[in-house]
């Protein structure tokens, strides 16, 4: 079944796999306030769809996700929502909807992930990354503190690494991410990215819900 949340968040289901695609390549798949709501809706849809057993989150084009949209139009909307507190709440809800998804989630990282894009990635269970991709807390270069995503990243990376990367805003290449232990597999190119992702899907399908569900619902030290 094919369906679209909007033109910027695509939702398709094939062979019991739901693929959620950030589809704003002309803006590096940066996330607008409207897209935050659509991503939450996509993961709500995953929960309700009994045919879906695995979820893949990916981006269209050159980037996985370049974080929150800092264009003037989106900024104005963001400022309004910051005043009433809803942007922080919705942002946290978006990340939590991925992290708490009852079905296994795979990030298929087709390109760089920056800021909030790194947050989306850290909320998934399995992360397959193309070699040319990198990660960075790009917001710090613009004086924005990556507060919401730090809550999802620090428990996994540890305080020292997280602080070091946030303070410096340095780029972490895919292979360094693998060495640091937050990337599952590194693909040489787009074709291998598809193959490795499919390999993980096959593994997950073999396990079946009776194995997956208890693991997904177990809250390991509050950090899963």
PDB file of C-alpha atoms in Angstrom:
ATOM      1  CA  UNK A   1       0.000   0.000   0.000  1.00  0.00           C
ATOM      2  CA  UNK A   2       1.291   3.425  -0.869  1.00  0.00           C
ATOM      3  CA  UNK A   3       0.411   6.562   0.930  1.00  0.00           C
ATOM      4  CA  UNK A   4       1.701  10.019   1.560  1.00  0.00           C
ATOM      5  CA  UNK A   5       1.583  11.945   4.814  1.00  0.00           C
ATOM      6  CA  UNK A   6       2.396  15.015   2.702  1.00  0.00           C
ATOM      7  CA  UNK A   7       4.717  15.674  -0.205  1.00  0.00           C
ATOM      8  CA  UNK A   8       7.500  16.237   2.375  1.00  0.00           C
ATOM      9  CA  UNK A   9       6.993  13.025   4.371  1.00  0.00           C
ATOM     10  CA  UNK A  10       6.312   9.952   2.240  1.00  0.00           C
ATOM     11  CA  UNK A  11       4.907   6.709   3.655  1.00  0.00           C
ATOM     12  CA  UNK A  12       4.935   3.450   1.696  1.00  0.00           C
ATOM     13  CA  UNK A  13       4.458  -0.181   2.710  1.00  0.00           C
ATOM     14  CA  UNK A  14       5.892  -3.137   0.803  1.00  0.00           C
ATOM     15  CA  UNK A  15       6.532  -6.711   1.994  1.00  0.00           C
ATOM     16  CA  UNK A  16       5.609  -5.795   5.583  1.00  0.00           C
ATOM     17  CA  UNK A  17       8.166  -2.963   5.642  1.00  0.00           C
ATOM     18  CA  UNK A  18       7.020   0.630   6.105  1.00  0.00           C
ATOM     19  CA  UNK A  19       9.390   3.173   4.566  1.00  0.00           C
ATOM     20  CA  UNK A  20       9.149   6.739   5.842  1.00  0.00           C
ATOM     21  CA  UNK A  21      11.055   9.112   3.549  1.00  0.00           C
ATOM     22  CA  UNK A  22      11.958  12.717   4.293  1.00  0.00           C
ATOM     23  CA  UNK A  23      11.249  14.237   0.904  1.00  0.00           C
ATOM     24  CA  UNK A  24      12.506  17.794   0.803  1.00  0.00           C
ATOM     25  CA  UNK A  25      15.755  17.318  -1.113  1.00  0.00           C
ATOM     26  CA  UNK A  26      15.920  20.911  -2.306  1.00  0.00           C
ATOM     27  CA  UNK A  27      16.325  21.971   1.365  1.00  0.00           C
ATOM     28  CA  UNK A  28      18.496  19.033   2.467  1.00  0.00           C
ATOM     29  CA  UNK A  29      15.421  17.342   4.010  1.00  0.00           C
ATOM     30  CA  UNK A  30      15.461  19.952   6.760  1.00  0.00           C
ATOM     31  CA  UNK A  31      12.452  19.630   9.045  1.00  0.00           C
ATOM     32  CA  UNK A  32       9.720  22.255   9.125  1.00  0.00           C
ATOM     33  CA  UNK A  33       7.248  22.476  12.037  1.00  0.00           C
ATOM     34  CA  UNK A  34       4.610  20.872   9.761  1.00  0.00           C
ATOM     35  CA  UNK A  35       6.950  17.948   9.048  1.00  0.00           C
ATOM     36  CA  UNK A  36       7.431  17.355  12.784  1.00  0.00           C
ATOM     37  CA  UNK A  37       3.687  16.689  13.041  1.00  0.00           C
ATOM     38  CA  UNK A  38       3.773  14.504   9.910  1.00  0.00           C
ATOM     39  CA  UNK A  39       6.642  12.356  11.212  1.00  0.00           C
ATOM     40  CA  UNK A  40       4.720  11.799  14.451  1.00  0.00           C
ATOM     41  CA  UNK A  41       1.638  10.857  12.379  1.00  0.00           C
ATOM     42  CA  UNK A  42       3.710   8.431  10.261  1.00  0.00           C
ATOM     43  CA  UNK A  43       4.912   6.577  13.354  1.00  0.00           C
ATOM     44  CA  UNK A  44       1.365   6.512  14.760  1.00  0.00           C
ATOM     45  CA  UNK A  45       0.330   4.899  11.481  1.00  0.00           C
ATOM     46  CA  UNK A  46       3.101   2.290  11.848  1.00  0.00           C
ATOM     47  CA  UNK A  47       1.765   1.357  15.303  1.00  0.00           C
ATOM     48  CA  UNK A  48      -1.755   0.838  13.954  1.00  0.00           C
ATOM     49  CA  UNK A  49      -0.785  -1.120  10.843  1.00  0.00           C
ATOM     50  CA  UNK A  50      -0.668  -4.794  11.806  1.00  0.00           C
ATOM     51  CA  UNK A  51       0.900  -5.679   8.441  1.00  0.00           C
ATOM     52  CA  UNK A  52       3.998  -3.615   9.203  1.00  0.00           C
ATOM     53  CA  UNK A  53       6.789  -5.499  10.954  1.00  0.00           C
ATOM     54  CA  UNK A  54       9.825  -3.305  10.271  1.00  0.00           C
ATOM     55  CA  UNK A  55      10.215   0.447   9.712  1.00  0.00           C
ATOM     56  CA  UNK A  56      12.870   2.120   7.530  1.00  0.00           C
ATOM     57  CA  UNK A  57      13.529   5.843   7.909  1.00  0.00           C
ATOM     58  CA  UNK A  58      15.475   7.476   5.080  1.00  0.00           C
ATOM     59  CA  UNK A  59      15.969  10.690   3.138  1.00  0.00           C
ATOM     60  CA  UNK A  60      15.524  11.561  -0.524  1.00  0.00           C
ATOM     61  CA  UNK A  61      18.469  13.059  -2.404  1.00  0.00           C
ATOM     62  CA  UNK A  62      21.931  14.004  -1.223  1.00  0.00           C
ATOM     63  CA  UNK A  63      21.186  14.384   2.508  1.00  0.00           C
ATOM     64  CA  UNK A  64      19.540  12.233   5.170  1.00  0.00           C
ATOM     65  CA  UNK A  65      18.417  15.286   7.153  1.00  0.00           C
ATOM     66  CA  UNK A  66      20.084  18.644   7.769  1.00  0.00           C
ATOM     67  CA  UNK A  67      18.172  19.357  10.987  1.00  0.00           C
ATOM     68  CA  UNK A  68      15.468  21.891  11.674  1.00  0.00           C
ATOM     69  CA  UNK A  69      14.704  24.366   8.878  1.00  0.00           C
ATOM     70  CA  UNK A  70      16.265  27.726   9.685  1.00  0.00           C
ATOM     71  CA  UNK A  71      14.772  29.552   6.669  1.00  0.00           C
ATOM     72  CA  UNK A  72      13.006  32.856   7.551  1.00  0.00           C
ATOM     73  CA  UNK A  73       9.481  31.451   6.924  1.00  0.00           C
ATOM     74  CA  UNK A  74      10.043  28.372   9.015  1.00  0.00           C
ATOM     75  CA  UNK A  75      11.904  30.473  11.592  1.00  0.00           C
ATOM     76  CA  UNK A  76       8.854  32.721  12.033  1.00  0.00           C
ATOM     77  CA  UNK A  77       6.640  29.687  12.574  1.00  0.00           C
ATOM     78  CA  UNK A  78       9.259  28.168  14.908  1.00  0.00           C
ATOM     79  CA  UNK A  79       9.427  31.448  16.899  1.00  0.00           C
ATOM     80  CA  UNK A  80       5.645  31.476  17.316  1.00  0.00           C
ATOM     81  CA  UNK A  81       5.692  27.893  18.517  1.00  0.00           C
ATOM     82  CA  UNK A  82       8.642  28.565  20.827  1.00  0.00           C
ATOM     83  CA  UNK A  83       6.615  31.314  22.499  1.00  0.00           C
ATOM     84  CA  UNK A  84       3.791  28.939  23.340  1.00  0.00           C
ATOM     85  CA  UNK A  85       6.179  26.075  24.108  1.00  0.00           C
ATOM     86  CA  UNK A  86       4.706  23.708  21.516  1.00  0.00           C
ATOM     87  CA  UNK A  87       7.812  23.370  19.334  1.00  0.00           C
ATOM     88  CA  UNK A  88       9.935  21.899  22.121  1.00  0.00           C
ATOM     89  CA  UNK A  89       7.119  19.581  23.132  1.00  0.00           C
ATOM     90  CA  UNK A  90       6.416  18.480  19.545  1.00  0.00           C
ATOM     91  CA  UNK A  91      10.119  18.083  18.776  1.00  0.00           C
ATOM     92  CA  UNK A  92      10.576  15.818  21.795  1.00  0.00           C
ATOM     93  CA  UNK A  93       7.406  13.936  20.812  1.00  0.00           C
ATOM     94  CA  UNK A  94       8.755  13.380  17.283  1.00  0.00           C
ATOM     95  CA  UNK A  95      12.000  11.840  18.565  1.00  0.00           C
ATOM     96  CA  UNK A  96      10.150   9.834  21.203  1.00  0.00           C
ATOM     97  CA  UNK A  97       7.679   8.442  18.639  1.00  0.00           C
ATOM     98  CA  UNK A  98      10.640   6.907  16.793  1.00  0.00           C
ATOM     99  CA  UNK A  99      12.521   5.776  19.901  1.00  0.00           C
ATOM    100  CA  UNK A 100       9.441   4.210  21.481  1.00  0.00           C
ATOM    101  CA  UNK A 101       8.164   2.578  18.271  1.00  0.00           C
ATOM    102  CA  UNK A 102       7.069  -0.986  19.108  1.00  0.00           C
ATOM    103  CA  UNK A 103       8.455  -2.251  15.795  1.00  0.00           C
ATOM    104  CA  UNK A 104      12.162  -2.398  14.900  1.00  0.00           C
ATOM    105  CA  UNK A 105      13.387   0.752  13.175  1.00  0.00           C
ATOM    106  CA  UNK A 106      16.232   1.059  10.682  1.00  0.00           C
ATOM    107  CA  UNK A 107      17.827   4.352   9.674  1.00  0.00           C
ATOM    108  CA  UNK A 108      18.952   4.060   6.055  1.00  0.00           C
ATOM    109  CA  UNK A 109      21.299   7.009   5.985  1.00  0.00           C
ATOM    110  CA  UNK A 110      21.786   8.097   2.375  1.00  0.00           C
ATOM    111  CA  UNK A 111      23.837  11.213   3.188  1.00  0.00           C
ATOM    112  CA  UNK A 112      24.878  13.635   5.934  1.00  0.00           C
ATOM    113  CA  UNK A 113      22.819  13.938   9.126  1.00  0.00           C
ATOM    114  CA  UNK A 114      23.081  17.237  10.955  1.00  0.00           C
ATOM    115  CA  UNK A 115      21.614  18.545  14.178  1.00  0.00           C
ATOM    116  CA  UNK A 116      18.064  17.257  14.525  1.00  0.00           C
ATOM    117  CA  UNK A 117      18.811  14.780  11.709  1.00  0.00           C
ATOM    118  CA  UNK A 118      21.376  13.201  14.002  1.00  0.00           C
ATOM    119  CA  UNK A 119      18.657  13.051  16.659  1.00  0.00           C
ATOM    120  CA  UNK A 120      16.285  11.145  14.330  1.00  0.00           C
ATOM    121  CA  UNK A 121      19.094   8.707  13.562  1.00  0.00           C
ATOM    122  CA  UNK A 122      19.895   8.114  17.246  1.00  0.00           C
ATOM    123  CA  UNK A 123      16.275   7.203  17.958  1.00  0.00           C
ATOM    124  CA  UNK A 124      16.384   4.210  15.582  1.00  0.00           C
ATOM    125  CA  UNK A 125      17.433   0.660  16.517  1.00  0.00           C
ATOM    126  CA  UNK A 126      19.680  -0.163  13.545  1.00  0.00           C
ATOM    127  CA  UNK A 127      21.670   2.367  11.514  1.00  0.00           C
ATOM    128  CA  UNK A 128      23.024   1.650   8.037  1.00  0.00           C
ATOM    129  CA  UNK A 129      25.091   4.530   6.711  1.00  0.00           C
ATOM    130  CA  UNK A 130      26.642   5.266   3.322  1.00  0.00           C
ATOM    131  CA  UNK A 131      30.404   5.840   3.609  1.00  0.00           C
ATOM    132  CA  UNK A 132      30.274   9.377   2.192  1.00  0.00           C
ATOM    133  CA  UNK A 133      27.886  10.522   4.964  1.00  0.00           C
ATOM    134  CA  UNK A 134      28.944  12.398   8.072  1.00  0.00           C
ATOM    135  CA  UNK A 135      27.320  13.617  11.281  1.00  0.00           C
ATOM    136  CA  UNK A 136      27.588  17.023  12.899  1.00  0.00           C
ATOM    137  CA  UNK A 137      25.889  19.193  15.492  1.00  0.00           C
ATOM    138  CA  UNK A 138      25.727  22.004  12.957  1.00  0.00           C
ATOM    139  CA  UNK A 139      23.524  24.183  15.196  1.00  0.00           C
ATOM    140  CA  UNK A 140      26.379  25.103  17.529  1.00  0.00           C
ATOM    141  CA  UNK A 141      28.032  27.019  14.681  1.00  0.00           C
ATOM    142  CA  UNK A 142      24.884  29.171  14.626  1.00  0.00           C
ATOM    143  CA  UNK A 143      24.642  29.549  18.386  1.00  0.00           C
ATOM    144  CA  UNK A 144      21.773  27.066  18.826  1.00  0.00           C
ATOM    145  CA  UNK A 145      22.053  24.605  21.708  1.00  0.00           C
ATOM    146  CA  UNK A 146      20.967  21.092  20.587  1.00  0.00           C
ATOM    147  CA  UNK A 147      19.016  20.609  23.824  1.00  0.00           C
ATOM    148  CA  UNK A 148      16.192  18.255  22.806  1.00  0.00           C
ATOM    149  CA  UNK A 149      18.350  15.772  20.899  1.00  0.00           C
ATOM    150  CA  UNK A 150      20.997  15.631  23.635  1.00  0.00           C
ATOM    151  CA  UNK A 151      18.470  13.741  25.791  1.00  0.00           C
ATOM    152  CA  UNK A 152      18.397  10.956  23.168  1.00  0.00           C
ATOM    153  CA  UNK A 153      22.100  10.991  22.305  1.00  0.00           C
ATOM    154  CA  UNK A 154      23.903  11.336  25.663  1.00  0.00           C
ATOM    155  CA  UNK A 155      22.699   7.987  27.112  1.00  0.00           C
ATOM    156  CA  UNK A 156      24.141   6.202  24.063  1.00  0.00           C
ATOM    157  CA  UNK A 157      27.344   8.142  23.390  1.00  0.00           C
ATOM    158  CA  UNK A 158      28.155   9.089  26.980  1.00  0.00           C
ATOM    159  CA  UNK A 159      28.493  12.562  28.425  1.00  0.00           C
ATOM    160  CA  UNK A 160      32.139  13.112  27.454  1.00  0.00           C
ATOM    161  CA  UNK A 161      31.767  12.230  23.750  1.00  0.00           C
ATOM    162  CA  UNK A 162      28.448  14.070  23.404  1.00  0.00           C
ATOM    163  CA  UNK A 163      29.773  17.231  25.039  1.00  0.00           C
ATOM    164  CA  UNK A 164      32.960  17.120  22.962  1.00  0.00           C
ATOM    165  CA  UNK A 165      31.017  16.777  19.697  1.00  0.00           C
ATOM    166  CA  UNK A 166      28.428  19.406  20.664  1.00  0.00           C
ATOM    167  CA  UNK A 167      30.987  21.978  21.808  1.00  0.00           C
ATOM    168  CA  UNK A 168      33.165  21.562  18.714  1.00  0.00           C
ATOM    169  CA  UNK A 169      30.473  20.985  16.091  1.00  0.00           C
ATOM    170  CA  UNK A 170      33.060  18.740  14.374  1.00  0.00           C
ATOM    171  CA  UNK A 171      32.127  16.389  11.539  1.00  0.00           C
ATOM    172  CA  UNK A 172      32.105  12.696  12.354  1.00  0.00           C
ATOM    173  CA  UNK A 173      32.542  10.539   9.218  1.00  0.00           C
ATOM    174  CA  UNK A 174      30.423   7.371   8.891  1.00  0.00           C
ATOM    175  CA  UNK A 175      33.387   5.083   9.614  1.00  0.00           C
ATOM    176  CA  UNK A 176      34.259   6.969  12.796  1.00  0.00           C
ATOM    177  CA  UNK A 177      30.617   6.604  13.831  1.00  0.00           C
ATOM    178  CA  UNK A 178      31.011   2.857  13.363  1.00  0.00           C
ATOM    179  CA  UNK A 179      34.196   2.882  15.456  1.00  0.00           C
ATOM    180  CA  UNK A 180      32.468   4.894  18.190  1.00  0.00           C
ATOM    181  CA  UNK A 181      29.699   2.293  18.210  1.00  0.00           C
ATOM    182  CA  UNK A 182      26.665   4.256  17.037  1.00  0.00           C
ATOM    183  CA  UNK A 183      26.568   2.981  13.422  1.00  0.00           C
ATOM    184  CA  UNK A 184      25.532  -0.629  12.651  1.00  0.00           C
ATOM    185  CA  UNK A 185      26.917  -0.984   9.103  1.00  0.00           C
ATOM    186  CA  UNK A 186      28.782   1.232   6.646  1.00  0.00           C
ATOM    187  CA  UNK A 187      27.975   0.884   2.925  1.00  0.00           C
ATOM    188  CA  UNK A 188      30.442   1.794   0.170  1.00  0.00           C
ATOM    189  CA  UNK A 189      27.764   3.271  -2.084  1.00  0.00           C
ATOM    190  CA  UNK A 190      24.011   3.679  -2.604  1.00  0.00           C
ATOM    191  CA  UNK A 191      23.644   0.200  -4.078  1.00  0.00           C
ATOM    192  CA  UNK A 192      25.330  -1.446  -1.114  1.00  0.00           C
ATOM    193  CA  UNK A 193      23.240   0.718   1.225  1.00  0.00           C
ATOM    194  CA  UNK A 194      20.128  -0.978  -0.219  1.00  0.00           C
ATOM    195  CA  UNK A 195      21.684  -4.450   0.119  1.00  0.00           C
ATOM    196  CA  UNK A 196      22.847  -3.993   3.704  1.00  0.00           C
ATOM    197  CA  UNK A 197      19.483  -2.513   4.705  1.00  0.00           C
ATOM    198  CA  UNK A 198      17.695  -5.486   3.130  1.00  0.00           C
ATOM    199  CA  UNK A 199      20.057  -7.817   4.998  1.00  0.00           C
ATOM    200  CA  UNK A 200      18.997  -6.279   8.315  1.00  0.00           C
ATOM    201  CA  UNK A 201      15.310  -6.442   7.293  1.00  0.00           C
ATOM    202  CA  UNK A 202      15.693 -10.168   6.513  1.00  0.00           C
ATOM    203  CA  UNK A 203      17.350 -10.793   9.906  1.00  0.00           C
ATOM    204  CA  UNK A 204      14.565  -8.948  11.713  1.00  0.00           C
ATOM    205  CA  UNK A 205      11.827 -10.775   9.802  1.00  0.00           C
ATOM    206  CA  UNK A 206      13.408 -14.121  10.720  1.00  0.00           C
ATOM    207  CA  UNK A 207      13.226 -13.316  14.421  1.00  0.00           C
ATOM    208  CA  UNK A 208       9.510 -12.635  14.381  1.00  0.00           C
ATOM    209  CA  UNK A 209       7.518 -10.542  16.854  1.00  0.00           C
ATOM    210  CA  UNK A 210       7.830 -13.086  19.682  1.00  0.00           C
ATOM    211  CA  UNK A 211      11.552 -12.286  19.899  1.00  0.00           C
ATOM    212  CA  UNK A 212      11.423  -8.627  18.904  1.00  0.00           C
ATOM    213  CA  UNK A 213       8.558  -7.357  21.005  1.00  0.00           C
ATOM    214  CA  UNK A 214       9.963  -8.204  24.460  1.00  0.00           C
ATOM    215  CA  UNK A 215      13.304  -6.628  23.488  1.00  0.00           C
ATOM    216  CA  UNK A 216      11.646  -3.496  22.127  1.00  0.00           C
ATOM    217  CA  UNK A 217       9.402  -3.095  25.159  1.00  0.00           C
ATOM    218  CA  UNK A 218      12.166  -3.771  27.716  1.00  0.00           C
ATOM    219  CA  UNK A 219      13.359  -0.389  28.907  1.00  0.00           C
ATOM    220  CA  UNK A 220      17.057  -1.169  29.449  1.00  0.00           C
ATOM    221  CA  UNK A 221      18.109   1.138  32.298  1.00  0.00           C
ATOM    222  CA  UNK A 222      15.636   3.687  30.912  1.00  0.00           C
ATOM    223  CA  UNK A 223      17.893   4.192  27.860  1.00  0.00           C
ATOM    224  CA  UNK A 224      16.257   2.053  25.189  1.00  0.00           C
TER     225      UNK A 224
END
